[in-house]
Every structure is written in C-alpha cells, then in structure tokens.
Short mmCIF file of C-alpha atoms and ligand atoms in Angstrom, two decimals:
data_model
loop_
_atom_site.label_atom_id
_atom_site.label_comp_id
_atom_site.label_asym_id
_atom_site.label_seq_id
_atom_site.Cartn_x
_atom_site.Cartn_y
_atom_site.Cartn_z
CA MET A 1 -10.44 -23.61 -3.97
CA SER A 2 -9.50 -19.88 -3.93
CA ILE A 3 -7.21 -18.30 -6.50
CA ILE A 4 -4.56 -17.56 -3.92
CA GLU A 5 -4.24 -19.80 -0.75
CA ALA A 6 -1.70 -20.12 1.73
CA ARG A 7 -1.36 -22.59 4.53
CA GLY A 8 1.26 -22.57 7.47
CA LEU A 9 3.39 -20.45 5.18
CA THR A 10 6.81 -19.08 6.86
CA LYS A 11 9.95 -17.45 6.01
CA SER A 12 12.93 -16.94 8.06
CA PHE A 13 16.13 -15.51 6.70
CA VAL A 14 19.47 -16.06 8.06
CA GLN A 15 21.34 -12.38 8.76
CA ALA A 16 24.50 -11.64 9.98
CA VAL A 17 25.43 -9.77 13.19
CA LYS A 18 27.64 -7.04 12.92
CA GLU A 19 29.07 -4.71 14.79
CA PRO A 20 29.32 -1.03 13.77
CA GLY A 21 32.17 0.31 11.73
CA LEU A 22 35.24 -1.58 9.71
CA LYS A 23 36.25 -2.83 12.88
CA GLY A 24 32.88 -4.89 13.27
CA ALA A 25 32.70 -5.89 9.40
CA LEU A 26 36.54 -7.29 10.02
CA LYS A 27 35.37 -9.09 12.67
CA HIS A 28 32.39 -10.36 11.07
CA LEU A 29 34.47 -11.95 8.28
CA VAL A 30 36.84 -13.68 10.86
CA THR A 31 34.10 -15.17 13.27
CA PRO A 32 30.89 -14.83 11.19
CA ARG A 33 28.07 -14.72 13.75
CA ASN A 34 24.23 -14.98 12.46
CA ILE A 35 20.79 -14.99 13.78
CA THR A 36 17.92 -16.70 12.29
CA LYS A 37 15.01 -14.09 11.75
CA VAL A 38 11.43 -15.21 11.26
CA ALA A 39 10.09 -12.78 8.76
CA VAL A 40 6.83 -14.38 8.20
CA HIS A 41 5.17 -16.86 10.96
CA PRO A 42 3.24 -19.46 9.59
CA LEU A 43 0.26 -17.70 8.16
CA ASP A 44 -2.99 -18.74 6.31
CA LEU A 45 -4.52 -16.84 3.74
CA SER A 46 -7.25 -17.33 1.22
CA ILE A 47 -8.24 -15.00 -1.32
CA GLU A 48 -10.97 -15.38 -3.74
CA THR A 49 -11.36 -14.65 -7.46
CA GLY A 50 -11.97 -10.81 -8.02
CA GLU A 51 -11.26 -9.46 -4.26
CA THR A 52 -9.29 -6.48 -3.99
CA VAL A 53 -7.03 -6.96 -0.61
CA ALA A 54 -4.94 -4.32 1.17
CA TYR A 55 -1.99 -5.75 2.80
CA VAL A 56 -0.86 -3.43 5.52
CA GLY A 57 1.43 -3.05 8.54
CA PRO A 58 4.33 -1.13 9.80
CA ASN A 59 8.00 -1.34 7.91
CA GLY A 60 9.49 -4.71 8.40
CA ALA A 61 6.28 -6.36 9.39
CA GLY A 62 6.71 -9.23 5.95
CA LYS A 63 4.62 -7.42 3.76
CA SER A 64 7.09 -7.63 0.63
CA THR A 65 8.34 -11.26 1.94
CA THR A 66 5.08 -12.66 1.86
CA ILE A 67 4.12 -11.34 -1.51
CA LYS A 68 7.69 -12.40 -3.10
CA MET A 69 6.36 -15.90 -1.52
CA LEU A 70 3.26 -15.59 -3.43
CA SER A 71 4.50 -14.20 -6.61
CA GLY A 72 7.03 -17.14 -6.88
CA ILE A 73 10.11 -14.96 -6.13
CA LEU A 74 11.06 -16.25 -2.79
CA LYS A 75 11.33 -19.87 -1.83
CA PRO A 76 9.22 -20.22 1.41
CA SER A 77 10.86 -21.72 4.46
CA GLY A 78 7.87 -23.76 5.06
CA GLY A 79 4.28 -24.15 4.68
CA SER A 80 2.33 -24.52 1.06
CA ILE A 81 0.72 -22.31 -1.03
CA SER A 82 -1.17 -22.56 -4.36
CA VAL A 83 -1.74 -19.66 -6.70
CA ASN A 84 -4.30 -20.26 -9.69
CA GLY A 85 -4.25 -23.96 -8.48
CA ILE A 86 -0.05 -24.33 -8.67
CA ASN A 87 2.99 -24.01 -6.38
CA PRO A 88 4.31 -20.57 -7.53
CA TYR A 89 7.97 -21.45 -6.89
CA LYS A 90 8.03 -24.73 -7.89
CA LYS A 91 6.32 -23.89 -11.53
CA ARG A 92 7.74 -20.55 -11.98
CA MET A 93 7.03 -20.02 -15.67
CA GLU A 94 3.39 -21.32 -15.71
CA ASN A 95 3.26 -18.90 -12.71
CA ALA A 96 4.59 -16.01 -14.31
CA ALA A 97 2.18 -16.26 -16.79
CA ARG A 98 -0.77 -16.02 -14.81
CA ILE A 99 0.13 -13.16 -12.11
CA GLY A 100 1.36 -9.59 -12.56
CA ALA A 101 3.79 -7.82 -9.90
CA VAL A 102 4.88 -4.27 -9.37
CA PHE A 103 6.99 -3.57 -6.71
CA GLY A 104 7.50 0.21 -6.06
CA GLN A 105 11.07 0.59 -5.26
CA ARG A 106 12.36 -1.33 -8.24
CA THR A 107 11.50 -1.50 -12.21
CA GLN A 108 10.53 -4.06 -13.85
CA LEU A 109 11.33 -2.58 -17.08
CA TRP A 110 14.56 -2.65 -19.24
CA TRP A 111 16.61 0.39 -18.60
CA ASP A 112 17.70 1.50 -21.64
CA ILE A 113 15.49 1.09 -24.07
CA PRO A 114 11.88 2.80 -25.15
CA ILE A 115 9.08 1.81 -23.02
CA VAL A 116 6.96 0.73 -25.97
CA GLU A 117 9.66 -1.72 -27.25
CA SER A 118 9.73 -3.07 -23.59
CA PHE A 119 6.09 -3.81 -24.02
CA SER A 120 6.83 -5.37 -27.40
CA LEU A 121 9.25 -7.81 -25.66
CA LEU A 122 6.78 -8.42 -22.86
CA LYS A 123 4.58 -9.82 -25.89
CA ASP A 124 6.96 -12.03 -27.23
CA ILE A 125 7.99 -13.44 -23.40
CA TYR A 126 4.19 -13.79 -22.54
CA GLN A 127 2.93 -14.89 -26.03
CA ILE A 128 0.47 -12.18 -25.95
CA PRO A 129 -1.76 -12.63 -28.93
CA ASP A 130 -1.87 -9.67 -31.48
CA PRO A 131 -5.19 -8.49 -30.97
CA VAL A 132 -5.17 -9.10 -26.89
CA TYR A 133 -1.72 -6.81 -27.26
CA ARG A 134 -2.96 -4.16 -29.40
CA ASN A 135 -6.47 -3.71 -27.21
CA ASN A 136 -4.58 -3.40 -24.07
CA LEU A 137 -1.74 -1.33 -25.23
CA GLU A 138 -4.28 1.27 -26.71
CA GLN A 139 -6.25 1.22 -23.55
CA PHE A 140 -3.61 1.43 -20.88
CA ILE A 141 -1.74 4.12 -22.98
CA GLU A 142 -5.03 6.01 -22.95
CA LEU A 143 -6.20 5.06 -19.03
CA LEU A 144 -2.76 5.80 -17.60
CA GLY A 145 -1.68 8.99 -19.73
CA MET A 146 1.37 7.37 -21.22
CA ASN A 147 1.67 8.95 -24.81
CA GLU A 148 4.17 11.49 -23.72
CA PHE A 149 6.57 9.25 -22.45
CA ILE A 150 6.01 5.74 -24.28
CA HIS A 151 8.82 6.49 -26.62
CA LEU A 152 11.69 7.36 -23.72
CA SER A 153 13.68 4.53 -22.05
CA ALA A 154 12.76 3.94 -18.38
CA ARG A 155 16.01 5.79 -17.24
CA LYS A 156 14.75 8.59 -18.76
CA LEU A 157 10.97 8.70 -16.85
CA SER A 158 10.28 10.33 -13.54
CA LEU A 159 9.02 8.00 -10.88
CA GLY A 160 5.33 8.83 -11.76
CA GLN A 161 5.88 7.50 -15.35
CA ARG A 162 7.61 4.58 -14.62
CA MET A 163 5.13 3.37 -12.32
CA ARG A 164 2.63 3.65 -14.63
CA ALA A 165 4.87 2.24 -17.09
CA ASP A 166 5.75 -0.67 -14.82
CA LEU A 167 1.74 -1.05 -13.82
CA ALA A 168 0.90 -1.27 -17.45
CA ALA A 169 4.07 -4.17 -18.24
CA ALA A 170 2.60 -5.93 -15.25
CA LEU A 171 -0.70 -6.51 -16.78
CA LEU A 172 -0.45 -6.46 -20.83
CA HIS A 173 -0.87 -10.35 -20.54
CA ASN A 174 -4.09 -9.68 -18.79
CA PRO A 175 -3.19 -12.02 -15.69
CA PRO A 176 -5.82 -12.68 -13.49
CA ILE A 177 -3.95 -11.81 -10.28
CA VAL A 178 -1.96 -8.84 -9.91
CA TYR A 179 0.15 -8.13 -6.61
CA LEU A 180 0.95 -4.37 -6.08
CA ASP A 181 3.82 -3.67 -3.34
CA GLU A 182 3.75 0.26 -2.67
CA PRO A 183 2.57 1.06 -5.87
CA THR A 184 2.11 4.89 -5.36
CA ILE A 185 5.04 5.56 -2.70
CA GLY A 186 6.22 9.07 -3.63
CA LEU A 187 3.39 9.64 -6.36
CA ASP A 188 1.72 13.13 -6.30
CA VAL A 189 -2.14 12.91 -6.33
CA SER A 190 -2.80 12.93 -9.71
CA VAL A 191 -0.90 10.24 -10.79
CA LYS A 192 -2.06 8.47 -7.87
CA GLN A 193 -5.63 9.17 -9.10
CA LYS A 194 -4.60 7.27 -12.77
CA ILE A 195 -2.88 4.54 -10.82
CA ARG A 196 -6.16 3.61 -8.93
CA GLU A 197 -8.49 4.66 -11.46
CA PHE A 198 -7.07 2.23 -13.87
CA ILE A 199 -6.67 -0.54 -11.03
CA LYS A 200 -10.16 -0.12 -10.39
CA LYS A 201 -11.36 -0.84 -14.03
CA ILE A 202 -9.17 -3.95 -14.41
CA ASN A 203 -10.92 -5.21 -11.45
CA HIS A 204 -13.90 -4.47 -12.35
CA GLU A 205 -13.91 -5.49 -16.31
CA GLN A 206 -11.76 -8.68 -15.71
CA GLN A 207 -12.38 -9.50 -12.16
CA THR A 208 -8.16 -9.25 -11.59
CA THR A 209 -7.58 -10.01 -8.17
CA VAL A 210 -5.89 -7.59 -6.79
CA MET A 211 -3.03 -7.63 -3.76
CA LEU A 212 -2.02 -4.15 -2.55
CA THR A 213 0.86 -3.03 -0.27
CA THR A 214 0.24 0.56 0.51
CA HIS A 215 0.50 3.19 3.32
CA ASP A 216 -1.97 5.27 1.46
CA LEU A 217 -5.20 5.17 3.59
CA GLY A 218 -6.50 6.80 0.04
CA ASP A 219 -5.40 3.81 -1.97
CA ILE A 220 -6.91 1.46 0.35
CA GLU A 221 -10.48 3.48 0.45
CA ASP A 222 -10.96 3.48 -3.15
CA LEU A 223 -9.63 0.05 -4.25
CA CYS A 224 -9.81 -2.34 -1.15
CA ARG A 225 -12.89 -3.58 0.44
CA ARG A 226 -10.84 -6.38 2.45
CA LEU A 227 -7.84 -5.33 4.64
CA ILE A 228 -5.23 -7.65 6.09
CA ILE A 229 -3.07 -6.16 9.26
CA ILE A 230 0.36 -8.01 9.54
CA ASP A 231 2.58 -7.06 12.03
CA HIS A 232 5.75 -8.75 12.97
CA GLY A 233 5.32 -11.25 10.88
CA ARG A 234 1.68 -12.16 11.72
CA ILE A 235 -1.80 -11.56 10.50
CA ILE A 236 -3.54 -9.59 13.51
CA TYR A 237 -6.30 -8.60 11.47
CA ASP A 238 -8.44 -10.12 8.54
CA GLY A 239 -11.71 -8.09 7.57
CA SER A 240 -13.67 -5.26 6.45
CA LEU A 241 -12.26 -2.07 6.00
CA SER A 242 -15.10 -0.37 7.42
CA GLU A 243 -14.81 -2.39 10.66
CA VAL A 244 -11.59 -1.23 11.09
CA LYS A 245 -12.23 2.45 10.69
CA SER A 246 -15.28 2.69 12.52
CA ARG A 247 -13.72 0.84 15.40
CA PHE A 248 -10.56 2.40 15.80
CA ALA A 249 -10.21 5.64 13.40
CA ARG A 250 -11.89 7.38 16.11
CA SER A 251 -9.91 10.87 15.73
CA ARG A 252 -9.96 13.41 13.00
CA ILE A 253 -8.33 16.84 12.72
CA ILE A 254 -9.12 20.09 11.64
CA PHE A 255 -6.46 22.66 10.49
CA PHE A 256 -7.35 26.08 10.86
CA GLN A 257 -6.20 29.34 9.45
CA VAL A 258 -8.03 32.37 11.31
CA GLY A 259 -7.91 36.01 11.19
CA SER A 260 -6.54 36.99 14.25
CA PRO A 261 -5.07 35.01 17.14
CA MET A 262 -7.03 33.68 19.74
CA PRO A 263 -5.90 33.00 23.14
CA GLU A 264 -9.15 32.37 24.78
CA LEU A 265 -9.81 29.52 22.51
CA PHE A 266 -6.79 27.69 23.07
CA ALA A 267 -7.05 27.89 27.07
CA GLU A 268 -10.97 26.72 25.98
CA LEU A 269 -9.72 23.51 24.16
CA ASN A 270 -6.92 22.65 25.92
CA ARG A 271 -9.45 21.93 29.20
CA THR A 272 -11.81 20.26 26.54
CA PRO A 273 -11.31 16.28 27.36
CA GLY A 274 -11.22 14.32 23.67
CA ILE A 275 -9.65 17.51 22.14
CA ARG A 276 -6.23 17.98 21.37
CA PHE A 277 -4.93 21.56 20.28
CA THR A 278 -1.80 21.99 18.37
CA LEU A 279 -0.74 25.87 17.55
CA GLN A 280 1.42 25.98 14.50
CA ASN A 281 1.49 29.87 14.82
CA ASP A 282 -0.59 32.85 15.82
CA GLN A 283 -2.97 32.22 13.21
CA GLU A 284 -2.73 28.77 12.22
CA PHE A 285 -3.62 25.54 14.63
CA SER A 286 -5.07 22.36 14.37
CA VAL A 287 -7.79 20.77 16.45
CA ALA A 288 -7.92 17.11 16.82
CA PHE A 289 -10.92 15.52 18.22
CA ASP A 290 -12.86 12.19 18.96
CA ARG A 291 -15.13 11.71 16.06
CA TYR A 292 -17.67 9.99 18.44
CA GLU A 293 -17.84 12.62 20.73
CA TYR A 294 -17.67 15.46 18.63
CA THR A 295 -18.71 16.45 15.14
CA ALA A 296 -16.59 18.39 12.84
CA SER A 297 -19.76 21.70 13.01
CA ASP A 298 -19.07 21.50 16.54
CA VAL A 299 -15.30 22.17 16.37
CA VAL A 300 -15.73 24.81 13.59
CA SER A 301 -18.40 26.93 15.25
CA ARG A 302 -16.49 26.90 18.54
CA VAL A 303 -13.87 28.38 16.95
CA MET A 304 -15.61 30.94 14.79
CA ARG A 305 -17.36 32.17 18.17
CA HIS A 306 -13.81 33.59 19.14
CA GLY A 307 -13.30 35.26 15.43
CA GLU A 308 -12.95 35.12 11.87
CA VAL A 309 -12.06 31.76 10.02
CA ILE A 310 -10.17 32.22 6.99
CA ASP A 311 -9.81 28.59 6.07
CA PHE A 312 -9.85 25.24 7.37
CA ARG A 313 -9.61 21.64 6.01
CA MET A 314 -10.52 18.13 7.67
CA GLU A 315 -8.47 15.27 7.68
CA ASP A 316 -9.29 11.70 9.00
CA ALA A 317 -7.01 9.13 10.84
CA ASN A 318 -4.38 7.56 8.29
CA ILE A 319 -4.06 4.16 8.30
CA GLU A 320 -0.94 3.86 10.61
CA GLN A 321 -2.95 5.90 13.15
CA VAL A 322 -5.20 3.18 12.92
CA ILE A 323 -2.92 0.38 13.29
CA LYS A 324 -1.28 2.33 15.87
CA ALA A 325 -4.55 2.33 17.70
CA VAL A 326 -4.80 -1.21 16.91
CA TYR A 327 -1.67 -2.47 18.51
CA ASP A 328 -2.32 0.25 21.57
CA GLY A 329 -5.44 -1.18 21.83
CA ASN A 330 -3.84 -4.47 22.49
CA LEU A 331 -7.16 -6.47 21.27
CA ASP A 332 -7.23 -9.64 19.46
CA LEU A 333 -8.64 -8.50 16.38
CA ASN A 334 -8.88 -12.03 14.76
CA GLN A 335 -11.58 -12.87 16.96
CA GLN A 336 -14.02 -9.80 15.71
CA ALA A 337 -12.82 -10.76 11.87
CA GLN A 338 -15.37 -11.71 9.60
N1 ADP B 401 16.66 -11.02 1.66
C1 ADP B 401 16.60 -10.86 3.39
N2 ADP B 401 17.69 -11.11 3.95
C2 ADP B 401 17.55 -10.83 5.41
N3 ADP B 401 16.46 -10.16 5.84
C3 ADP B 401 15.43 -9.97 5.40
C4 ADP B 401 15.77 -10.33 3.60
N4 ADP B 401 14.32 -9.56 3.24
C5 ADP B 401 13.61 -9.15 4.18
N5 ADP B 401 14.20 -9.34 5.55
C6 ADP B 401 13.66 -9.04 6.58
O1 ADP B 401 12.65 -9.66 6.99
C7 ADP B 401 11.69 -8.76 7.91
C8 ADP B 401 10.39 -8.26 6.64
O2 ADP B 401 10.73 -7.46 5.70
P1 ADP B 401 9.78 -7.30 4.79
O3 ADP B 401 9.18 -8.25 4.45
O4 ADP B 401 10.64 -6.65 3.74
O5 ADP B 401 8.99 -6.22 5.43
P2 ADP B 401 7.80 -5.24 4.59
O6 ADP B 401 7.82 -5.12 3.53
O7 ADP B 401 6.66 -5.21 5.47
O8 ADP B 401 7.75 -3.75 5.37
C9 ADP B 401 12.22 -7.55 7.91
O9 ADP B 401 13.13 -7.79 9.39
C10 ADP B 401 13.67 -7.52 6.91
O10 ADP B 401 14.67 -7.09 7.87
MG1 MG B 402 8.05 -4.12 1.92
#
C-alpha cells in the first residue's frame, strides 16, 4: 500500500448565504439560509514513500481542504484515507507523531515563548530521543540559518524567519511525511532558497514524503517531480511536471531595456504572429513569444538590429499561466497522465 492513499475522498461545507451589509446579517439571523458547498469532489490519490508532489490549483480549488483531511485536522464527508497505514482523523495522536505540517498562513509555534523553547516543548510532546533532538536541532539551525532569531519569540519574527522556524518545528521528530501548504508565500528569494534546499535534503537523506502546495513555479521545479492539478475540487491532472511544461508552458517573455526608442521594431513585432509585444515606456518593453516557434536568440537578434540593447532578462511562463493554458485548452489531461 502507498504511504498516502485516499479513495473517493470528499468534503462538503455548509456555507451561510448572506446578503451584504448589516441588513443582510440581520436577515440571516432571523431566517438563516445555507448552501452546501462541495470543496473536494470524490478523489483518489496514491503517493509513494519518498515522492515529492506539488499539489496546485487556483484559489479555492480545494488544496488546503485536501491537506487538512490528509493530515487529520478535518473530518472527511466521505471516502477513505490511509496515511502510514492508519486513518488520520480517527487516530489523530498516532497520526500526528508520524507527520509534519506547515501552513504558511498561520504558525504552529507558541506566540510568546522563544523559538528554542517551542522546540523543546515539541521534543517532550513527540518524545523525541535526546540524541535525535540534538542532532536535528543543530542541523536545522545551520541549514535554515536560525541562529540570529532562535532566542526570540515567534511574535517578534519576520515572516521569513517564522516560516523557517515553523518548518524546523514540523520536522524535528523526523516524520516520514510532511505537508507544506504555501510555505514560501510572501518570502524573498534567499529565504525561499534556504527552505527549498532544506526540504530537498530531508527528502534525499530521509526519504521524507513531501506534499507541497505553492504558487511558485521555482518551488515546484526545484522540488517536485510529480504534479497534481486540482480545480473546483477535482483532480484534472496527475503526472510529471516536465510533461505539463512541455505541453503547456509554451510562452516565454523577454524584458528589454534599450538605448533609444525603436518605433519600426514595435510596428514589425506587432504584425508578427506568435509574438506579443508590450511597451512599458519608450526604452523598456517586453516581448512574449511561443517558444516552439521562436528561439530567444531569434527575438534578441531582431531587437538588436534596431539599436542598442542595454539589458534584458527572460522569464518562462509561470505555473498559473500553465494552469490557465490547461483550462483554456479544455483538455482531458487525465488521459495523458502517466
Ligand atoms: N471551513 C470552511 N467553511 C466553509 N467553506 C470552506 C471552509 N474551508 C474551505 N471552504 C471552501 O472550500 C473551497 C476550497 O477551499 P480551500 O481548500 O481552502 O482552497 P485552496 O486551498 O485550494 O485555496 C472554497 O470554496 C472555500 O470557500
Ligand atoms: Mg489554501
């Protein structure tokens, strides 16, 4: 059996229907009206030990709800789950000892006590043996650069510091599975990098199974070999990242800064199919192109024919664009999944 397995897993919420404003709120008090919202339609999931899975989809797709069910926080409305061979909601304590979870939107650390004391409380709660604890603590402090803030309380930390501390807290007891729900949201590049390196190392060295929700294509590319896309509570793709990218991430953008305005170039590019040109100002513009039709050097040399290029940088389509392309194409991706 897989380390994480769900069959027909589903979750519905009862949501209040309120008209806006105070009047609506009062009306709801007198005659409440509710609707049932299906956040997760019956879905099947099998994740093997040591896999790194990106679980992505637009806001409200049902990602957090799925993760909360898998981690035993939420009771499913239907279906079955087995994680490490147990039902996470029914055996919450047993389950908690064998998973780690980070929810980017809120901390699991004690707000008012120093981080290092939060860690030591977790040691007692999870009954982490001394040598394991000392070894992990030392390593995590080093890898995540936590020295400068380990004696501060969670309240005093920046978002990036807090996230690193949360990640360490989730992994101190060497859980075989870690769920990360938007762990890099709002973080700067260097902190993101630290977090990614850390997760990679844990995954390589301990075969920790990682399920990650993120909007950041860098996180996904760096960490995950498998991609699951969920939309409106249904899995619409489950397969390799490389396949999704080569099929759907067709567009690439180059941002240029040039020495002088290039009106002829603008006119020329606007007439070229497969190229979209956007002017920021006289000397800055971007060129989006289909990377199956043009190469970056085609585009750069076309621009250089018209004058001096001071600087340029290239961006690939991000995962949102990929997902949008997936939706726009209206494809049944499940048939192509591996
Ligand atoms: N506690 C709740 N009560 C009512 N509706 C909820 C609750 N949690 C989530 N939902 C609804 O379920 C849907 C999926 O939410 P969520 O799983 O948080 O999405 P995601 O994490 O993909 O952004 C949304 O429409 C959301 O409004
Ligand atoms: Mg969410």
